[in-house]
């Protein structure tokens, strides 16, 4: 619907680019829809269209935008996600970008999201860059009530792709998911509260500058538009669920992960086992998310290795394997998830039909290689973390002893004796809520 809306408004539908950025050493993975248009914004490249729209594969795991550690424990963080966007290369600017977004989001012919659940933000002005008066006026002219427009600083309302490159002030559209979405149980908190109730669904960036390595903001040749809406979040809103993981983008993958690991689905566990339910559901979410990320990364040519992109991929695969073990599965299983990802996403990404077998074999190889380290190392790690044996006969246990701790000595022992990677242990300790004493 997003692509069709913008196509009807004169935008060219452009297929997602690879997750491996082409000719851009500043970027580990493609992390936004605008990446493939970076040189067009900078005026270095010309296209035969000045308006484009795309649904872009993105990975935010490593680099400036890194969500890896949050995945599984929140309703809306992902390592891999799809970013819907519309782009203007010196064509329209703030006025039309705001009007398009508001029409698509609120019109009953399109998304039809009630206006009284929406908020807009603008850049309040900071660090010598002026308040975005223009954006404010356009929101008002579009029909947004003044009390629903909030003004925020650099952190929230100024978007940069990396330390250098195209950037500019932005305006966001947020959706009120209601009190049930509050992780803190708030019933009457206001917009701006970070409890999970208010969700950013769309970011409209008004590209105006090219940031230099010395921090200088050079004006772009032509002011441009770059927007990004998280498909997973918008889907959650449209399907009336709080968590992205409860949408039809994830439910089939979570079901498959449960089958492959032998874990019960959240709904199948008894109420009494609240904590166990919580942990198992998180593990299934991690596996679903990481299966998508590793499938698309390998499909786009990344291979597991000890450095750079390959290392991030390896970390993602290993984290998924670890969560499989926490669910009681110590045999390779992740390679099977590849086919579930393919089946769910092949209409949008037909390339998966070609690559799935190769991807699956790569993951299986990684799972097999890592199995030895894990069989010995993980058992020790779990017991050092007080989580109980991950392959105990009765299945997973998450009981912690009363004073959870994990010493530097134990960590060093696991590294030296079993080859368990350091960041793996840091991560596992964090997942178990136990501080890691890096010093
Ligand atoms: N580049 C902006 C973002 O990633 C909008 O697409 O949020």
CSV table of C-alpha atoms and ligand atoms in Angstrom, one decimal:
chain,number,residue,atom,x,y,z
A,1,UNK,CA,0.0,0.0,0.0
A,2,UNK,CA,2.9,2.3,0.9
A,3,UNK,CA,4.6,1.8,-2.5
A,4,UNK,CA,1.4,2.1,-4.4
A,5,UNK,CA,0.5,5.4,-2.7
A,6,UNK,CA,3.8,7.0,-3.7
A,7,UNK,CA,3.7,5.5,-7.1
A,8,UNK,CA,0.4,7.2,-7.6
A,9,UNK,CA,2.1,10.4,-6.6
A,10,UNK,CA,4.8,10.2,-9.3
A,11,UNK,CA,7.4,8.2,-7.4
A,12,UNK,CA,9.5,5.4,-9.1
A,13,UNK,CA,9.4,2.1,-7.2
A,14,UNK,CA,13.0,1.1,-6.6
A,15,UNK,CA,13.9,-2.4,-5.4
A,16,UNK,CA,15.7,-2.7,-2.1
A,17,UNK,CA,19.5,-2.6,-2.5
A,18,UNK,CA,21.8,-5.2,-1.0
A,19,UNK,CA,22.5,-5.3,2.8
A,20,UNK,CA,26.2,-4.9,1.8
A,21,UNK,CA,26.6,-1.2,0.9
A,22,UNK,CA,28.2,-0.7,-2.5
A,23,UNK,CA,31.2,1.7,-2.5
A,24,UNK,CA,30.6,3.1,1.0
A,25,UNK,CA,33.4,2.4,3.4
A,26,UNK,CA,31.7,4.5,6.1
A,27,UNK,CA,28.9,1.9,6.5
A,28,UNK,CA,29.0,-1.6,7.9
A,29,UNK,CA,25.5,-2.6,6.7
A,30,UNK,CA,22.7,-0.9,4.8
A,31,UNK,CA,20.9,0.8,7.7
A,32,UNK,CA,18.3,3.0,6.0
A,33,UNK,CA,16.4,3.4,2.8
A,34,UNK,CA,18.4,6.4,1.8
A,35,UNK,CA,21.8,4.6,1.6
A,36,UNK,CA,21.4,3.6,-2.0
A,37,UNK,CA,20.6,7.2,-2.8
A,38,UNK,CA,23.5,8.8,-0.8
A,39,UNK,CA,25.4,10.1,-3.9
A,40,UNK,CA,22.2,11.4,-5.5
A,41,UNK,CA,21.6,13.5,-2.3
A,42,UNK,CA,25.2,14.7,-2.5
A,43,UNK,CA,24.7,15.7,-6.1
A,44,UNK,CA,27.4,13.3,-7.3
A,45,UNK,CA,25.1,11.0,-9.1
A,46,UNK,CA,22.1,11.7,-11.4
A,47,UNK,CA,19.1,9.4,-11.9
A,48,UNK,CA,16.4,9.6,-14.5
A,49,UNK,CA,13.8,10.2,-11.7
A,50,UNK,CA,13.6,12.8,-9.0
A,51,UNK,CA,11.1,11.0,-6.8
A,52,UNK,CA,11.5,7.4,-5.6
A,53,UNK,CA,10.0,5.0,-3.1
A,54,UNK,CA,11.3,1.7,-1.7
A,55,UNK,CA,11.0,-1.0,0.9
A,56,UNK,CA,14.6,-1.4,1.9
A,57,UNK,CA,16.2,-4.3,3.7
A,58,UNK,CA,18.1,-2.9,6.7
A,59,UNK,CA,20.4,-4.4,9.4
A,60,UNK,CA,21.2,-2.4,12.5
A,61,UNK,CA,23.7,-4.5,14.3
A,62,UNK,CA,27.0,-2.8,14.7
A,63,UNK,CA,28.0,0.7,13.6
A,64,UNK,CA,26.2,3.9,14.5
A,65,UNK,CA,22.8,2.4,14.6
A,66,UNK,CA,23.0,-0.8,16.6
A,67,UNK,CA,20.0,-2.6,18.0
A,68,UNK,CA,21.4,-6.2,18.5
A,69,UNK,CA,21.4,-6.2,22.3
A,70,UNK,CA,17.8,-5.1,22.6
A,71,UNK,CA,16.4,-7.8,20.3
A,72,UNK,CA,14.1,-10.3,22.0
A,73,UNK,CA,13.5,-8.1,25.1
A,74,UNK,CA,11.5,-5.3,23.6
A,75,UNK,CA,8.4,-5.3,21.4
A,76,UNK,CA,10.1,-3.5,18.5
A,77,UNK,CA,13.8,-3.9,18.1
A,78,UNK,CA,15.2,-6.0,15.3
A,79,UNK,CA,18.6,-6.7,13.8
A,80,UNK,CA,16.9,-7.0,10.4
A,81,UNK,CA,13.9,-4.9,9.4
A,82,UNK,CA,12.3,-3.4,6.3
A,83,UNK,CA,12.2,0.4,6.0
A,84,UNK,CA,9.5,1.9,3.8
A,85,UNK,CA,10.6,5.3,2.3
A,86,UNK,CA,9.8,8.0,-0.1
A,87,UNK,CA,12.5,10.2,-1.5
A,88,UNK,CA,12.7,13.5,-3.3
A,89,UNK,CA,16.0,14.5,-4.9
A,90,UNK,CA,15.7,18.3,-5.1
A,91,UNK,CA,12.0,17.9,-6.2
A,92,UNK,CA,9.5,18.5,-3.4
A,93,UNK,CA,10.5,19.5,0.1
A,94,UNK,CA,8.9,19.8,3.6
A,95,UNK,CA,5.4,20.9,2.6
A,96,UNK,CA,4.7,18.0,0.3
A,97,UNK,CA,6.6,15.4,2.4
A,98,UNK,CA,4.4,16.3,5.4
A,99,UNK,CA,1.2,16.4,3.4
A,100,UNK,CA,1.9,13.0,1.7
A,101,UNK,CA,2.7,11.3,5.0
A,102,UNK,CA,-0.3,12.7,6.8
A,103,UNK,CA,-2.6,11.6,4.0
A,104,UNK,CA,-1.2,8.1,3.8
A,105,UNK,CA,-1.4,7.6,7.5
A,106,UNK,CA,-4.8,9.1,8.3
A,107,UNK,CA,-6.9,8.8,5.1
A,108,UNK,CA,-9.6,6.1,5.4
A,109,UNK,CA,-8.7,5.1,1.8
A,110,UNK,CA,-5.1,4.3,3.0
A,111,UNK,CA,-3.9,3.4,6.5
A,112,UNK,CA,-6.9,5.1,8.2
A,113,UNK,CA,-5.1,5.6,11.6
A,114,UNK,CA,-7.2,7.8,13.9
A,115,UNK,CA,-5.7,11.3,14.2
A,116,UNK,CA,-6.3,11.4,17.9
A,117,UNK,CA,-3.7,8.6,18.3
A,118,UNK,CA,-1.0,10.4,16.5
A,119,UNK,CA,1.6,13.0,17.4
A,120,UNK,CA,4.2,14.9,15.3
A,121,UNK,CA,7.6,16.1,16.4
A,122,UNK,CA,9.8,18.9,15.0
A,123,UNK,CA,13.4,19.9,15.6
A,124,UNK,CA,13.5,22.5,18.3
A,125,UNK,CA,16.8,24.0,17.3
A,126,UNK,CA,20.2,23.2,19.0
A,127,UNK,CA,23.9,23.4,18.4
A,128,UNK,CA,23.7,26.5,16.3
A,129,UNK,CA,21.1,25.0,14.0
A,130,UNK,CA,17.8,26.9,13.9
A,131,UNK,CA,14.4,25.6,15.1
A,132,UNK,CA,12.4,24.1,12.2
A,133,UNK,CA,9.7,26.8,12.0
A,134,UNK,CA,8.8,25.7,8.5
A,135,UNK,CA,8.0,22.1,9.5
A,136,UNK,CA,5.9,23.4,12.4
A,137,UNK,CA,3.8,25.6,10.1
A,138,UNK,CA,3.3,22.7,7.6
A,139,UNK,CA,2.0,20.4,10.3
A,140,UNK,CA,-0.4,23.0,11.5
A,141,UNK,CA,-1.5,23.7,7.9
A,142,UNK,CA,-2.0,20.0,7.3
A,143,UNK,CA,-4.5,20.0,10.2
A,144,UNK,CA,-2.5,18.7,13.2
A,145,UNK,CA,-3.5,20.3,16.5
A,146,UNK,CA,-0.8,22.5,18.1
A,147,UNK,CA,-1.0,20.4,21.3
A,148,UNK,CA,-0.1,17.3,19.4
A,149,UNK,CA,3.1,18.8,18.0
A,150,UNK,CA,6.2,18.4,20.2
A,151,UNK,CA,9.7,19.9,19.8
A,152,UNK,CA,12.8,17.8,20.4
A,153,UNK,CA,16.6,18.3,20.1
A,154,UNK,CA,19.5,16.8,18.0
A,155,UNK,CA,19.2,13.4,19.5
A,156,UNK,CA,15.6,12.8,18.3
A,157,UNK,CA,15.0,15.3,15.6
A,158,UNK,CA,18.2,15.6,13.6
A,159,UNK,CA,19.1,12.6,11.5
A,160,UNK,CA,22.6,11.6,10.4
A,161,UNK,CA,23.4,8.5,8.4
A,162,UNK,CA,26.8,8.2,10.1
A,163,UNK,CA,29.5,10.5,11.4
A,164,UNK,CA,29.7,12.1,8.0
A,165,UNK,CA,27.4,12.5,5.0
A,166,UNK,CA,23.9,13.8,4.2
A,167,UNK,CA,21.8,14.8,7.2
A,168,UNK,CA,19.2,17.3,8.4
A,169,UNK,CA,16.5,18.1,10.8
A,170,UNK,CA,13.6,15.7,10.9
A,171,UNK,CA,10.0,15.4,11.9
A,172,UNK,CA,8.5,12.1,13.3
A,173,UNK,CA,5.1,10.7,13.5
A,174,UNK,CA,4.3,8.8,16.6
A,175,UNK,CA,1.4,6.5,17.5
A,176,UNK,CA,-0.1,6.0,20.9
A,177,UNK,CA,-0.4,2.3,21.5
A,178,UNK,CA,-2.5,2.8,24.6
A,179,UNK,CA,-1.7,2.0,28.3
A,180,UNK,CA,-1.5,-1.8,27.6
A,181,UNK,CA,1.7,-1.1,25.7
A,182,UNK,CA,3.4,0.5,28.6
A,183,UNK,CA,6.3,-1.7,29.9
A,184,UNK,CA,6.1,0.3,33.2
A,185,UNK,CA,2.3,-0.2,33.6
A,186,UNK,CA,1.6,3.5,33.2
A,187,UNK,CA,-2.0,4.3,32.7
A,188,UNK,CA,-1.9,8.1,32.3
A,189,UNK,CA,1.6,9.0,31.0
A,190,UNK,CA,2.0,11.8,28.4
A,191,UNK,CA,3.6,11.8,25.0
A,192,UNK,CA,7.4,11.7,25.4
A,193,UNK,CA,7.3,9.0,28.0
A,194,UNK,CA,9.7,6.2,27.0
A,195,UNK,CA,7.7,3.3,28.6
A,196,UNK,CA,6.8,1.8,25.2
A,197,UNK,CA,3.4,3.3,24.8
A,198,UNK,CA,4.4,6.0,22.3
A,199,UNK,CA,5.9,4.5,19.1
A,200,UNK,CA,7.7,6.3,16.4
A,201,UNK,CA,6.3,5.0,13.1
A,202,UNK,CA,7.7,7.3,10.5
A,203,UNK,CA,10.7,9.7,10.3
A,204,UNK,CA,10.7,12.4,7.7
A,205,UNK,CA,14.2,13.8,7.2
A,206,UNK,CA,14.7,17.1,5.5
A,207,UNK,CA,18.1,16.6,4.0
A,208,UNK,CA,19.9,19.9,3.9
A,209,UNK,CA,23.5,19.3,4.9
A,210,UNK,CA,26.6,17.2,4.1
A,211,UNK,CA,28.4,16.7,7.4
A,212,UNK,CA,32.2,16.8,7.0
A,213,UNK,CA,34.8,14.9,9.0
A,214,UNK,CA,35.6,18.1,10.9
A,215,UNK,CA,32.0,18.6,11.9
A,216,UNK,CA,31.3,21.4,9.4
A,217,UNK,CA,27.8,21.3,7.9
A,218,UNK,CA,28.0,22.1,4.2
A,219,UNK,CA,24.7,22.8,2.5
A,220,UNK,CA,23.5,20.1,0.0
A,221,UNK,CA,23.2,21.2,-3.6
A,222,UNK,CA,19.4,20.8,-3.4
A,223,UNK,CA,17.3,20.4,-0.3
A,224,UNK,CA,15.9,16.8,-0.5
A,225,UNK,CA,13.6,14.4,1.3
A,226,UNK,CA,14.4,11.0,2.9
A,227,UNK,CA,11.7,9.3,4.9
A,228,UNK,CA,11.7,6.0,6.7
A,229,UNK,CA,8.8,4.1,8.2
A,230,UNK,CA,9.4,0.7,9.9
A,231,UNK,CA,7.2,-1.8,8.1
A,232,UNK,CA,7.1,-4.0,11.3
A,233,UNK,CA,5.8,-1.1,13.5
A,234,UNK,CA,3.3,0.1,10.9
A,235,UNK,CA,2.1,-3.5,10.6
A,236,UNK,CA,1.6,-3.8,14.3
A,237,UNK,CA,-0.5,-0.6,14.3
A,238,UNK,CA,-2.6,-1.8,11.4
A,239,UNK,CA,-3.1,-5.3,12.8
A,240,UNK,CA,-4.0,-3.9,16.2
A,241,UNK,CA,-1.2,-5.6,18.2
A,242,UNK,CA,1.3,-4.1,20.6
A,243,UNK,CA,4.3,-6.1,19.6
A,244,UNK,CA,5.9,-6.3,16.2
A,245,UNK,CA,6.5,-9.9,17.0
A,246,UNK,CA,2.7,-10.5,17.2
A,247,UNK,CA,2.2,-9.5,13.5
A,248,UNK,CA,2.0,-11.8,10.6
A,249,UNK,CA,5.6,-10.9,9.7
A,250,UNK,CA,6.8,-12.9,12.8
A,251,UNK,CA,4.1,-15.2,14.0
A,252,UNK,CA,4.8,-17.9,11.4
A,253,UNK,CA,8.6,-17.7,12.2
A,254,UNK,CA,8.0,-17.9,15.9
A,255,UNK,CA,5.8,-21.0,15.4
A,256,UNK,CA,8.5,-22.6,13.3
A,257,UNK,CA,11.2,-21.8,15.9
A,258,UNK,CA,9.1,-23.4,18.5
A,259,UNK,CA,8.7,-26.6,16.4
A,260,UNK,CA,12.4,-26.7,15.7
A,261,UNK,CA,13.5,-26.2,19.2
A,262,UNK,CA,10.7,-28.2,20.9
A,263,UNK,CA,9.7,-25.1,22.9
A,264,UNK,CA,6.1,-24.6,23.8
A,265,UNK,CA,4.5,-21.4,22.4
A,266,UNK,CA,3.9,-18.7,25.0
A,267,UNK,CA,0.2,-19.4,25.0
A,268,UNK,CA,0.8,-23.1,25.8
A,269,UNK,CA,2.6,-22.5,29.0
A,270,UNK,CA,0.8,-22.3,32.3
A,271,UNK,CA,0.2,-19.0,34.0
A,272,UNK,CA,2.2,-20.1,37.1
A,273,UNK,CA,5.4,-20.3,35.0
A,274,UNK,CA,5.5,-16.5,34.4
A,275,UNK,CA,9.2,-16.2,34.4
A,276,UNK,CA,9.8,-19.2,32.3
A,277,UNK,CA,7.2,-18.0,29.8
A,278,UNK,CA,8.9,-14.7,29.6
A,279,UNK,CA,12.3,-16.1,28.9
A,280,UNK,CA,11.2,-18.7,26.4
A,281,UNK,CA,9.1,-16.2,24.5
A,282,UNK,CA,12.2,-13.9,24.4
A,283,UNK,CA,14.3,-16.7,23.1
A,284,UNK,CA,11.8,-17.5,20.3
A,285,UNK,CA,11.7,-13.9,19.3
A,286,UNK,CA,15.5,-13.8,19.2
A,287,UNK,CA,15.6,-16.8,16.9
A,288,UNK,CA,12.9,-15.4,14.6
A,289,UNK,CA,14.7,-12.1,14.3
A,290,UNK,CA,18.1,-13.6,13.9
A,291,UNK,CA,16.9,-16.1,11.3
A,292,UNK,CA,15.7,-13.2,9.2
A,293,UNK,CA,18.9,-11.3,9.6
A,294,UNK,CA,21.3,-14.2,8.9
A,295,UNK,CA,19.2,-15.4,6.0
A,296,UNK,CA,19.3,-12.0,4.3
A,297,UNK,CA,22.9,-11.2,5.1
A,298,UNK,CA,24.2,-14.5,3.7
A,299,UNK,CA,21.8,-14.2,0.7
A,300,UNK,CA,23.5,-10.8,0.1
A,301,UNK,CA,26.9,-12.4,0.2
A,302,UNK,CA,28.2,-12.0,3.8
A,303,UNK,CA,29.9,-15.1,5.2
A,304,UNK,CA,30.6,-15.8,8.8
A,305,UNK,CA,34.2,-14.8,9.8
A,306,UNK,CA,36.3,-13.3,12.5
A,307,UNK,CA,36.2,-9.7,11.4
A,308,UNK,CA,34.0,-6.9,10.1
A,309,UNK,CA,30.6,-7.8,8.6
A,310,UNK,CA,31.3,-11.5,8.8
A,311,UNK,CA,31.9,-11.3,12.5
A,312,UNK,CA,28.7,-9.4,13.2
A,313,UNK,CA,26.9,-12.1,11.2
A,314,UNK,CA,28.7,-14.8,13.2
A,315,UNK,CA,27.6,-13.1,16.4
A,316,UNK,CA,24.0,-13.0,15.3
A,317,UNK,CA,24.1,-16.7,14.3
A,318,UNK,CA,25.7,-17.7,17.6
A,319,UNK,CA,23.3,-15.6,19.6
A,320,UNK,CA,20.4,-17.5,17.9
A,321,UNK,CA,22.1,-20.8,18.6
A,322,UNK,CA,22.5,-19.9,22.2
A,323,UNK,CA,18.8,-19.1,22.6
A,324,UNK,CA,18.0,-22.5,20.9
A,325,UNK,CA,20.1,-24.1,23.6
A,326,UNK,CA,18.3,-22.2,26.3
A,327,UNK,CA,15.1,-23.7,24.9
A,328,UNK,CA,16.7,-27.2,25.1
A,329,UNK,CA,17.7,-27.7,21.5
A,330,UNK,CA,21.4,-28.6,21.2
A,331,UNK,CA,21.3,-29.9,17.6
A,332,UNK,CA,21.6,-27.7,14.6
A,333,UNK,CA,18.2,-26.1,13.9
A,334,UNK,CA,18.7,-22.6,12.6
A,335,UNK,CA,19.5,-23.8,9.1
A,336,UNK,CA,15.9,-25.0,8.9
A,337,UNK,CA,14.6,-21.5,9.8
A,338,UNK,CA,16.0,-20.3,6.5
A,339,UNK,CA,13.2,-22.0,4.6
A,340,UNK,CA,10.6,-20.5,6.8
A,341,UNK,CA,12.0,-17.1,6.1
A,342,UNK,CA,12.1,-17.9,2.4
A,343,UNK,CA,8.5,-19.1,2.4
A,344,UNK,CA,7.2,-16.0,4.2
A,345,UNK,CA,9.2,-13.4,2.3
A,346,UNK,CA,9.8,-14.7,-1.2
A,347,UNK,CA,7.1,-12.7,-2.8
A,348,UNK,CA,8.8,-9.4,-1.9
A,349,UNK,CA,12.3,-10.9,-2.3
A,350,UNK,CA,12.3,-13.5,-5.0
A,351,UNK,CA,16.1,-13.8,-4.8
A,352,UNK,CA,15.5,-16.0,-1.7
A,353,UNK,CA,14.2,-18.8,-3.9
A,354,UNK,CA,17.6,-19.0,-5.5
A,355,UNK,CA,19.8,-18.5,-2.4
A,356,UNK,CA,17.9,-20.4,0.3
A,357,UNK,CA,19.8,-23.7,-0.1
A,358,UNK,CA,23.2,-22.0,-0.1
A,359,UNK,CA,22.2,-19.9,2.9
A,360,UNK,CA,21.0,-22.9,4.8
A,361,UNK,CA,24.2,-24.8,4.2
A,362,UNK,CA,26.3,-21.9,5.4
A,363,UNK,CA,24.3,-21.7,8.6
A,364,UNK,CA,24.5,-25.4,9.1
A,365,UNK,CA,28.2,-25.3,8.7
A,366,UNK,CA,28.4,-22.6,11.3
A,367,UNK,CA,26.1,-24.4,13.7
A,368,UNK,CA,28.2,-27.6,13.4
A,369,UNK,CA,31.5,-25.8,13.9
A,370,UNK,CA,30.2,-24.0,16.9
A,371,UNK,CA,28.6,-27.0,18.4
A,372,UNK,CA,31.8,-28.3,20.1
A,373,UNK,CA,32.6,-25.0,21.7
A,374,UNK,CA,29.1,-24.8,22.9
A,375,UNK,CA,28.7,-28.3,24.1
A,376,UNK,CA,31.4,-27.8,26.7
A,377,UNK,CA,31.7,-24.1,27.0
A,378,UNK,CA,28.0,-23.3,27.3
A,379,UNK,CA,27.3,-25.8,30.0
A,380,UNK,CA,30.1,-24.1,32.0
A,381,UNK,CA,28.8,-20.7,31.1
A,382,UNK,CA,25.3,-21.4,32.1
A,383,UNK,CA,26.4,-22.9,35.4
A,384,UNK,CA,28.8,-19.9,36.0
A,385,UNK,CA,25.8,-17.6,35.3
A,386,UNK,CA,23.6,-19.7,37.6
A,387,UNK,CA,21.1,-20.5,34.9
A,388,UNK,CA,21.2,-24.2,35.3
A,389,UNK,CA,22.2,-26.7,32.6
A,390,UNK,CA,20.9,-25.8,29.2
A,391,UNK,CA,20.7,-29.4,28.2
A,392,UNK,CA,19.4,-30.8,31.5
A,393,UNK,CA,17.0,-33.7,30.8
A,394,UNK,CA,13.9,-31.9,32.1
A,395,UNK,CA,14.4,-29.1,29.6
A,396,UNK,CA,15.4,-25.5,30.1
A,397,UNK,CA,15.7,-24.0,33.5
A,398,UNK,CA,16.1,-20.4,34.3
A,399,UNK,CA,16.3,-20.4,38.1
A,400,UNK,CA,19.0,-18.2,39.3
A,401,UNK,CA,20.7,-18.5,42.6
A,402,UNK,CA,20.0,-15.7,45.0
A,403,UNK,CA,23.0,-13.6,44.3
A,404,UNK,CA,23.8,-13.9,40.7
A,405,UNK,CA,27.4,-12.9,39.8
A,406,UNK,CA,30.0,-13.8,37.2
A,407,UNK,CA,33.6,-13.2,37.9
A,408,UNK,CA,36.4,-12.2,35.6
A,409,UNK,CA,38.2,-15.3,36.6
A,410,UNK,CA,35.3,-17.5,35.4
A,411,UNK,CA,35.1,-15.6,32.2
A,412,UNK,CA,38.8,-16.0,31.5
A,413,UNK,CA,38.6,-19.7,32.3
A,414,UNK,CA,35.8,-20.1,29.8
A,415,UNK,CA,37.7,-18.2,27.1
A,416,UNK,CA,41.0,-20.0,27.7
A,417,UNK,CA,39.7,-23.5,28.1
A,418,UNK,CA,36.7,-23.6,25.8
A,419,UNK,CA,37.3,-20.8,23.4
A,420,UNK,CA,34.1,-19.1,24.3
A,421,UNK,CA,34.2,-15.7,22.7
A,422,UNK,CA,34.2,-12.7,25.1
A,423,UNK,CA,31.3,-10.8,23.6
A,424,UNK,CA,29.3,-14.0,23.7
A,425,UNK,CA,29.8,-14.2,27.5
A,426,UNK,CA,29.0,-10.5,27.9
A,427,UNK,CA,25.9,-10.9,26.0
A,428,UNK,CA,24.8,-14.0,27.8
A,429,UNK,CA,25.4,-12.3,31.2
A,430,UNK,CA,23.4,-9.4,30.0
A,431,UNK,CA,20.5,-11.7,28.9
A,432,UNK,CA,20.5,-13.3,32.3
A,433,UNK,CA,20.5,-9.9,34.0
A,434,UNK,CA,23.9,-10.4,35.6
A,435,UNK,CA,26.6,-7.7,35.5
A,436,UNK,CA,29.7,-8.4,33.6
A,437,UNK,CA,32.9,-7.2,35.3
A,438,UNK,CA,34.9,-6.2,32.2
A,439,UNK,CA,37.8,-4.7,34.3
B,1,LIG,N1,17.1,8.0,7.2
B,1,LIG,C1,16.0,8.1,8.1
B,1,LIG,C2,16.0,7.0,9.1
B,1,LIG,O1,16.7,6.1,9.0
B,1,LIG,C3,14.7,8.2,7.4
B,1,LIG,O2,14.6,7.2,6.4
B,1,LIG,O3,15.3,7.1,10.1
